[in-house]
Short mmCIF file of C-alpha atoms and ligand atoms in Angstrom, two decimals:
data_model
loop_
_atom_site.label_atom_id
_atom_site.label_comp_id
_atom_site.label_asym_id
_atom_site.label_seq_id
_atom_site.Cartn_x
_atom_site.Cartn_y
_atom_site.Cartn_z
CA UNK P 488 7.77 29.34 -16.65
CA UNK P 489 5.89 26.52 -15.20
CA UNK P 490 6.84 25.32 -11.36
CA UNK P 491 7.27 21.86 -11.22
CA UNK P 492 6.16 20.41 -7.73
CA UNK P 493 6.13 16.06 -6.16
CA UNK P 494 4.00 15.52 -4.04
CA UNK P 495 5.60 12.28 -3.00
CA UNK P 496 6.47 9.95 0.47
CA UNK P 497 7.55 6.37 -0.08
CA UNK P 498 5.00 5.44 2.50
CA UNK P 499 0.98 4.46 0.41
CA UNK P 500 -1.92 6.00 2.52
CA UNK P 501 -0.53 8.87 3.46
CA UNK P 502 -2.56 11.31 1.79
CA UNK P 503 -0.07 11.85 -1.33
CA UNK P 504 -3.10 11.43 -4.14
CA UNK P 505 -5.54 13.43 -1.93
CA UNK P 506 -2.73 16.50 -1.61
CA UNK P 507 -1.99 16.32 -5.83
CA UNK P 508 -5.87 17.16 -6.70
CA UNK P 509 -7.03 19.08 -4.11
CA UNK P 510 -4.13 21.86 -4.36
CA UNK P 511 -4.62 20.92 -8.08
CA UNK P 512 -8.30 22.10 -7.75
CA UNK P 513 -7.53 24.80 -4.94
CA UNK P 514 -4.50 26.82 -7.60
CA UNK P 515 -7.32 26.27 -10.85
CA UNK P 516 -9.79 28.44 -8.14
CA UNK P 517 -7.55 30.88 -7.24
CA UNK P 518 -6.49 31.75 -11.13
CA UNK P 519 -3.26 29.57 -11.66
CA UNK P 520 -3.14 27.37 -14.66
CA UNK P 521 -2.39 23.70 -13.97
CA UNK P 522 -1.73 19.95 -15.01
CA UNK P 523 -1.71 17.30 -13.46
CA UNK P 524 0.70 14.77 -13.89
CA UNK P 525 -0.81 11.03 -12.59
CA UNK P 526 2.71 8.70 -11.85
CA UNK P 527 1.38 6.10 -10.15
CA UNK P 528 -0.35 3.10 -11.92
CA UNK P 529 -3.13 3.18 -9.63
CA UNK P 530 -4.58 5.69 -11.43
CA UNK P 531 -6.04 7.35 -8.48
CA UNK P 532 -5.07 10.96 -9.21
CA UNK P 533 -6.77 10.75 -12.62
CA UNK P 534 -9.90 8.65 -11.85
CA UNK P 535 -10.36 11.90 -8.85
CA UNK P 536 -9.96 14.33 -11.59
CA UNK P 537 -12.81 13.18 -12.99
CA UNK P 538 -11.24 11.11 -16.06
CA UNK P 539 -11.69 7.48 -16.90
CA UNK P 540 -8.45 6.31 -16.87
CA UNK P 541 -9.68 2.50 -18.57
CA UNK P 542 -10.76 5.13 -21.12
CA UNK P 543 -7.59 7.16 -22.14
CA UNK P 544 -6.39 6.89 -25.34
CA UNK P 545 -3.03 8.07 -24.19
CA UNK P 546 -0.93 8.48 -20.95
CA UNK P 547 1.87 9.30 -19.20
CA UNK P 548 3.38 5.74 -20.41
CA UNK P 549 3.30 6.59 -23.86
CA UNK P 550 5.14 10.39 -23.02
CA UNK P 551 7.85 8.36 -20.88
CA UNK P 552 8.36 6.25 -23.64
CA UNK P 553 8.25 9.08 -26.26
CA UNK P 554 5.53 7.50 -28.30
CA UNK P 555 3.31 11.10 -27.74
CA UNK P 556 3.88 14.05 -26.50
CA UNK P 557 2.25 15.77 -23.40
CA UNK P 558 0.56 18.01 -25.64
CA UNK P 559 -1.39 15.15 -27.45
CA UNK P 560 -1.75 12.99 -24.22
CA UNK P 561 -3.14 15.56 -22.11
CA UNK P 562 -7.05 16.05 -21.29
CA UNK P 563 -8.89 18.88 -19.86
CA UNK P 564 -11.31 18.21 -17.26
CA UNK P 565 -13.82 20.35 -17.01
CA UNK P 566 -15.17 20.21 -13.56
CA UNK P 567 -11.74 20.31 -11.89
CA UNK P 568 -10.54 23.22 -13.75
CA UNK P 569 -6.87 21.79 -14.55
CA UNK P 570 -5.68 19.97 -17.18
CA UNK P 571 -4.41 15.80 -16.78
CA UNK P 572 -1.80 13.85 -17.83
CA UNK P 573 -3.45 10.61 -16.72
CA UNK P 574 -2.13 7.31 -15.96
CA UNK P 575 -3.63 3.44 -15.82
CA UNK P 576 -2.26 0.01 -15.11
CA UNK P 577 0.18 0.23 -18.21
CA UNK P 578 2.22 2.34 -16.49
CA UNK P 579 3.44 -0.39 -14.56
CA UNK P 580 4.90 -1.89 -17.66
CA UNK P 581 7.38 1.69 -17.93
CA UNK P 582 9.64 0.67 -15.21
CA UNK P 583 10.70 -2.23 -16.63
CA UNK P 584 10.69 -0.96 -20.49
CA UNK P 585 12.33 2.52 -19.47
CA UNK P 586 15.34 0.17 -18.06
CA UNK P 587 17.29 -0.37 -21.04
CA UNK P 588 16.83 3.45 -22.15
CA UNK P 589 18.80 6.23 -22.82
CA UNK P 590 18.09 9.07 -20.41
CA UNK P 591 15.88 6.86 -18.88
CA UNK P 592 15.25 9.62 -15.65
CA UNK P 593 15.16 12.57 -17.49
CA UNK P 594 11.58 11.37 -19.98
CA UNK P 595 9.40 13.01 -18.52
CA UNK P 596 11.55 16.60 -17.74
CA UNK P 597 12.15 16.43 -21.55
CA UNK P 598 8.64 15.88 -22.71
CA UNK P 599 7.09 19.06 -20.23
CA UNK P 600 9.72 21.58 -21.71
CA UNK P 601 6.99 21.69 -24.50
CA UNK P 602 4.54 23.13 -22.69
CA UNK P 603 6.15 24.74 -20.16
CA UNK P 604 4.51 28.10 -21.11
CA UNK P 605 0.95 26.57 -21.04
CA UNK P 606 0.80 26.09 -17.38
CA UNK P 607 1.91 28.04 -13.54
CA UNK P 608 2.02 24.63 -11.74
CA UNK P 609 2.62 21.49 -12.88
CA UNK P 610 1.97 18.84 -9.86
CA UNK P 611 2.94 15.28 -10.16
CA UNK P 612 1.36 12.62 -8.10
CA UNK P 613 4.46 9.89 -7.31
CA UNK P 614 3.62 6.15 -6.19
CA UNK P 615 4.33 4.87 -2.78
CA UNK P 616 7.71 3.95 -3.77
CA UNK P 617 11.41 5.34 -4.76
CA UNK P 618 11.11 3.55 -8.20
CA UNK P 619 12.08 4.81 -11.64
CA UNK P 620 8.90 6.65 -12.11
CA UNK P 621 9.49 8.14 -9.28
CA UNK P 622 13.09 9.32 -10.28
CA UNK P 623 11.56 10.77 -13.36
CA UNK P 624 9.59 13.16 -11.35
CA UNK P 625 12.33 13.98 -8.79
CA UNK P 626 14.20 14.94 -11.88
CA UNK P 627 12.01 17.19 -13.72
CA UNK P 628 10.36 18.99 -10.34
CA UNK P 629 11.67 22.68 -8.46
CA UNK P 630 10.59 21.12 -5.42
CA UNK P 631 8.93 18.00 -3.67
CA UNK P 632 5.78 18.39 -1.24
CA UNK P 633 5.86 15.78 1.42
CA UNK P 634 2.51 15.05 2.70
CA UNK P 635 2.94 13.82 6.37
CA UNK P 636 0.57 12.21 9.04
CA UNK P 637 1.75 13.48 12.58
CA UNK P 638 2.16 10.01 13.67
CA UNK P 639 4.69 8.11 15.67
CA UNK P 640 7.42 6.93 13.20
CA UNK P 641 6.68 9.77 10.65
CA UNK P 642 9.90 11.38 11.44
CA UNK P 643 12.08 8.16 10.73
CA UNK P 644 10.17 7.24 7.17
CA UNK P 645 11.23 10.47 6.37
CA UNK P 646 15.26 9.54 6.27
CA UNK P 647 15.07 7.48 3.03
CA UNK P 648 12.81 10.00 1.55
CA UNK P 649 15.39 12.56 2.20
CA UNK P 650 18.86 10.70 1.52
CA UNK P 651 16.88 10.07 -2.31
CA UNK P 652 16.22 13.69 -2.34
CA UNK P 653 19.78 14.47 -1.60
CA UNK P 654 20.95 12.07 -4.19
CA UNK P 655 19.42 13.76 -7.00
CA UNK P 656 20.01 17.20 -6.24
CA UNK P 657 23.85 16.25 -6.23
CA UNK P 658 24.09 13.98 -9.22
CA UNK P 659 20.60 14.14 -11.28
CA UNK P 660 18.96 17.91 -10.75
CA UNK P 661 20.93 20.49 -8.60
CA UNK P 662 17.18 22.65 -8.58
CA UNK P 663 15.70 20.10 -5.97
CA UNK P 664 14.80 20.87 -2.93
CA UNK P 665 11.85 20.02 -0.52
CA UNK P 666 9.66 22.64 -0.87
CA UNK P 667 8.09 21.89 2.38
CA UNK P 668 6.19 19.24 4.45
CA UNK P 669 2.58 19.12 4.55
CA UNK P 670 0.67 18.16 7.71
CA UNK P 671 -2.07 16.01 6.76
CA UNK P 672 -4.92 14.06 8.65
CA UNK P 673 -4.46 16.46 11.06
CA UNK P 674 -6.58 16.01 14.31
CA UNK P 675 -5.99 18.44 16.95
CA UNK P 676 -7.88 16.96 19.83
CA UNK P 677 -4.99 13.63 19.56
CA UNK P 678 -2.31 14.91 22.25
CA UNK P 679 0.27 12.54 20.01
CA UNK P 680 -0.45 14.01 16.84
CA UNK P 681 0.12 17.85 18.54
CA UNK P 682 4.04 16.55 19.95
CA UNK P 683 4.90 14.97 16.37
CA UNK P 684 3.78 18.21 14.64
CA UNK P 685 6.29 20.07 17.50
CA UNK P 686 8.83 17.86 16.43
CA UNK P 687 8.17 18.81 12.96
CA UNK P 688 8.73 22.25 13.69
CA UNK P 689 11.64 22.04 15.76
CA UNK P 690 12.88 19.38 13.19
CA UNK P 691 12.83 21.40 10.15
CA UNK P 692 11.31 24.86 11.03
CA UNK P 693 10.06 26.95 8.00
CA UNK P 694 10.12 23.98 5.69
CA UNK P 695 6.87 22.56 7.21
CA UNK P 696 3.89 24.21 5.78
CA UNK P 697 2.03 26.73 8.37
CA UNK P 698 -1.38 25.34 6.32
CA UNK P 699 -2.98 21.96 7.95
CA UNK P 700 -5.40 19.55 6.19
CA UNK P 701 -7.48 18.40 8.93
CA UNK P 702 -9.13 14.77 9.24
CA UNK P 703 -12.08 15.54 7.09
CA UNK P 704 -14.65 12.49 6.17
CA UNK P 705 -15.65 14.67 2.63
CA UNK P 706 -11.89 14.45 1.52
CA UNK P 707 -12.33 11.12 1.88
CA UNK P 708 -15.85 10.27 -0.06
CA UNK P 709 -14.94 12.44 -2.60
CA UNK P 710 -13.22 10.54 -4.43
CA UNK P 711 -16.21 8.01 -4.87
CA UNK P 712 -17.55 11.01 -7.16
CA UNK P 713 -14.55 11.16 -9.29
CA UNK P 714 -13.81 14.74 -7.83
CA UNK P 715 -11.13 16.50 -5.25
CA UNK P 716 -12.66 17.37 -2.11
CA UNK P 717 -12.16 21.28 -3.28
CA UNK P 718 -14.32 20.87 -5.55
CA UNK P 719 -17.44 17.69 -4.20
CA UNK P 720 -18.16 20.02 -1.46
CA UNK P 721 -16.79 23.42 -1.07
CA UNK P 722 -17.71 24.68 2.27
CA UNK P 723 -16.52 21.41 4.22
CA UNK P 724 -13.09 21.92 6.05
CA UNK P 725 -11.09 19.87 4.33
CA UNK P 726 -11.97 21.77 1.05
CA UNK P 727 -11.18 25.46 2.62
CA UNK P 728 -7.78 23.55 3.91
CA UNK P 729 -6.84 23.04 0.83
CA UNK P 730 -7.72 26.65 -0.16
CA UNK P 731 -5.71 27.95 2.50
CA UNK P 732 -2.92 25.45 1.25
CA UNK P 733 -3.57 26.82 -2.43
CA UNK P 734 -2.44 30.57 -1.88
CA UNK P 735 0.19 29.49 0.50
CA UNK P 736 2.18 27.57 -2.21
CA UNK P 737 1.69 30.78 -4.76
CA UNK P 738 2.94 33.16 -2.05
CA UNK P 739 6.08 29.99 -1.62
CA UNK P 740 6.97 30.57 -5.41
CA UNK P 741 7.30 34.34 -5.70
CA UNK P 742 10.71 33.76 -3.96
CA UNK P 743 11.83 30.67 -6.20
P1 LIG V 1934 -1.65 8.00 -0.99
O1 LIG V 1934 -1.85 8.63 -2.34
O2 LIG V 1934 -0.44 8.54 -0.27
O3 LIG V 1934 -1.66 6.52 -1.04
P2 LIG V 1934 -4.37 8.90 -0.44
O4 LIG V 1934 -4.39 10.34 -0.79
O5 LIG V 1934 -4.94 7.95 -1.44
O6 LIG V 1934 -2.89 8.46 -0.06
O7 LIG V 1934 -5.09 8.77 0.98
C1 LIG V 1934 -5.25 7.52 1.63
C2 LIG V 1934 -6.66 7.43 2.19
O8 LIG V 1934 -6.86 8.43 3.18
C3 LIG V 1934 -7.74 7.65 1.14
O9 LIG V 1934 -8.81 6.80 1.42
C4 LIG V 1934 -8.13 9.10 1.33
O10 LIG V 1934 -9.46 9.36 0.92
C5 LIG V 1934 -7.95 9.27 2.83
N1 LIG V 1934 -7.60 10.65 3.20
C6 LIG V 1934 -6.56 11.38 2.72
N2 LIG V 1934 -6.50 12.59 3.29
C7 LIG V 1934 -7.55 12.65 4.16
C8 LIG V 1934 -8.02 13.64 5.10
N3 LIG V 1934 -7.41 14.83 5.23
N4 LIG V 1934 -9.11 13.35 5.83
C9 LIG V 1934 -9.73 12.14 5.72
N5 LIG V 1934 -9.32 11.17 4.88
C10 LIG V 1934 -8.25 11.40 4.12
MG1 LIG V 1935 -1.86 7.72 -4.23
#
């Protein structure tokens, strides 16, 4: 059976889009069979997998809105290793359309029990919001990933993040849970960034990932080349990060 994992904050720029592709990339290395799932209109997750997303025939919107299935709207992409449920700017049409719905929140859970044997990790990349798409992957995911700069107010973003989280365990999808909270950006040499990251600890001990992405400028241009960081340049430290991060989260599921 497939893990489902969020990689979602509320916050935009925190490093959500970079986490879903490169641990995308990093489990396709290391042997694990994924998909991607792109939620955010944006379409950053998919244009960094290396798939047009003004060229997609089908996407998420049409498996929220049951018009194909994941099977028929997923592509392969070749150079990341993982397959891609892709999104574009229709998607932003979906929150309004899903409204009226019957089990509006639960599309997208229905539509991956399909192919649920196909894949060892399904990630989902969430917009910078607590919006119905967003409650569509909360409710079909084991866990959420919280990607996390170690900044001044990270802590107290956190609280809405969590109270949602708490929400739809209790009413929506009792197998939620925050998996754990990634520390991204990371830059040792910034005394500030060091204390938050204590707090972190102290805060919410083994649920923040022992793996840190560090500030890397090649996590960042890769993009630019359509491609995760994992994969535009292996050796740089942001891509072995990543790695590192990759074999953490399949030693995290043996337990779940
Ligand atoms: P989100 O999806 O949460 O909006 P992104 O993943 O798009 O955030 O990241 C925001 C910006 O920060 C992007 O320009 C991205 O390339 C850059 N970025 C993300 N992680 C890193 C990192 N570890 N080192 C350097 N730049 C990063
Ligand atoms: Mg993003």
């Amino acid at each position: 059976m497939a893990k489902i994992f969020c990689v979602a904050n509320q916050k935009g720029g925190v490093g959500k889009t970079t986490t879903t592709v490169n641990l995308a990339a990093g489990l396709a290395k290391v042997g694990q069979r994924v998909l991607m799932i792109d939620l955010d209109p944006q379409g950053n997750a998919t244009m960094g997998s290396g798939v047009d997303k003004r060229k997609l025939e089908l996407t998420v919107y049409d498996v929220l809105l049951e018009s194909a299935s994941v099977a028929e709207a997923r592509v392969h992409s070749e150079k990341c290793g993982y397959d891609v449920l892709g999104a574009n700017r229709e998607l932003t049409g979906a929150e309004i359309e899903l409204v009226p719905l019957e089990r509006r929140e639960k599309r997208l859970k229905q539509a991956l029990l399909e192919v649920d044997k196909d894949y060892d990790f399904v990630l989902i990349d969430c917009p910078p919001s607590l919006s119905m798409l967003t409650l569509n992957g909360l409710c079909c995911a084991n866990g959420v990933i919280v990607p996390m700069q170690c900044e001044y107010f990270a802590l107290e973003g956190l609280t809405d993040l969590v109270n949602t989280i708490k929400q739809v365990h209790a009413n929506l999808n009792k197998d939620l849970q925050i998996i754990g909270l990634l520390r991204v950006m990371f830059d040792p040499r910034i005394t500030l960034q060091q204390q938050v990251s204590e707090q972190l600890k102290d805060h919410f001990g083994s649920k923040v990932f022992n793996t840190m992405i560090p500030r890397n400028v090649r996590l960042a241009e890769a993009p630019s080349y359509g491609l995760p960081g994992v994969i535009f340049d292996p050796s740089s430290k942001g891509a072995q990060a990543f790695i590192v991060f990759a074999h953490e989260m399949v030693e995290r599921i043996k337990g779940m």
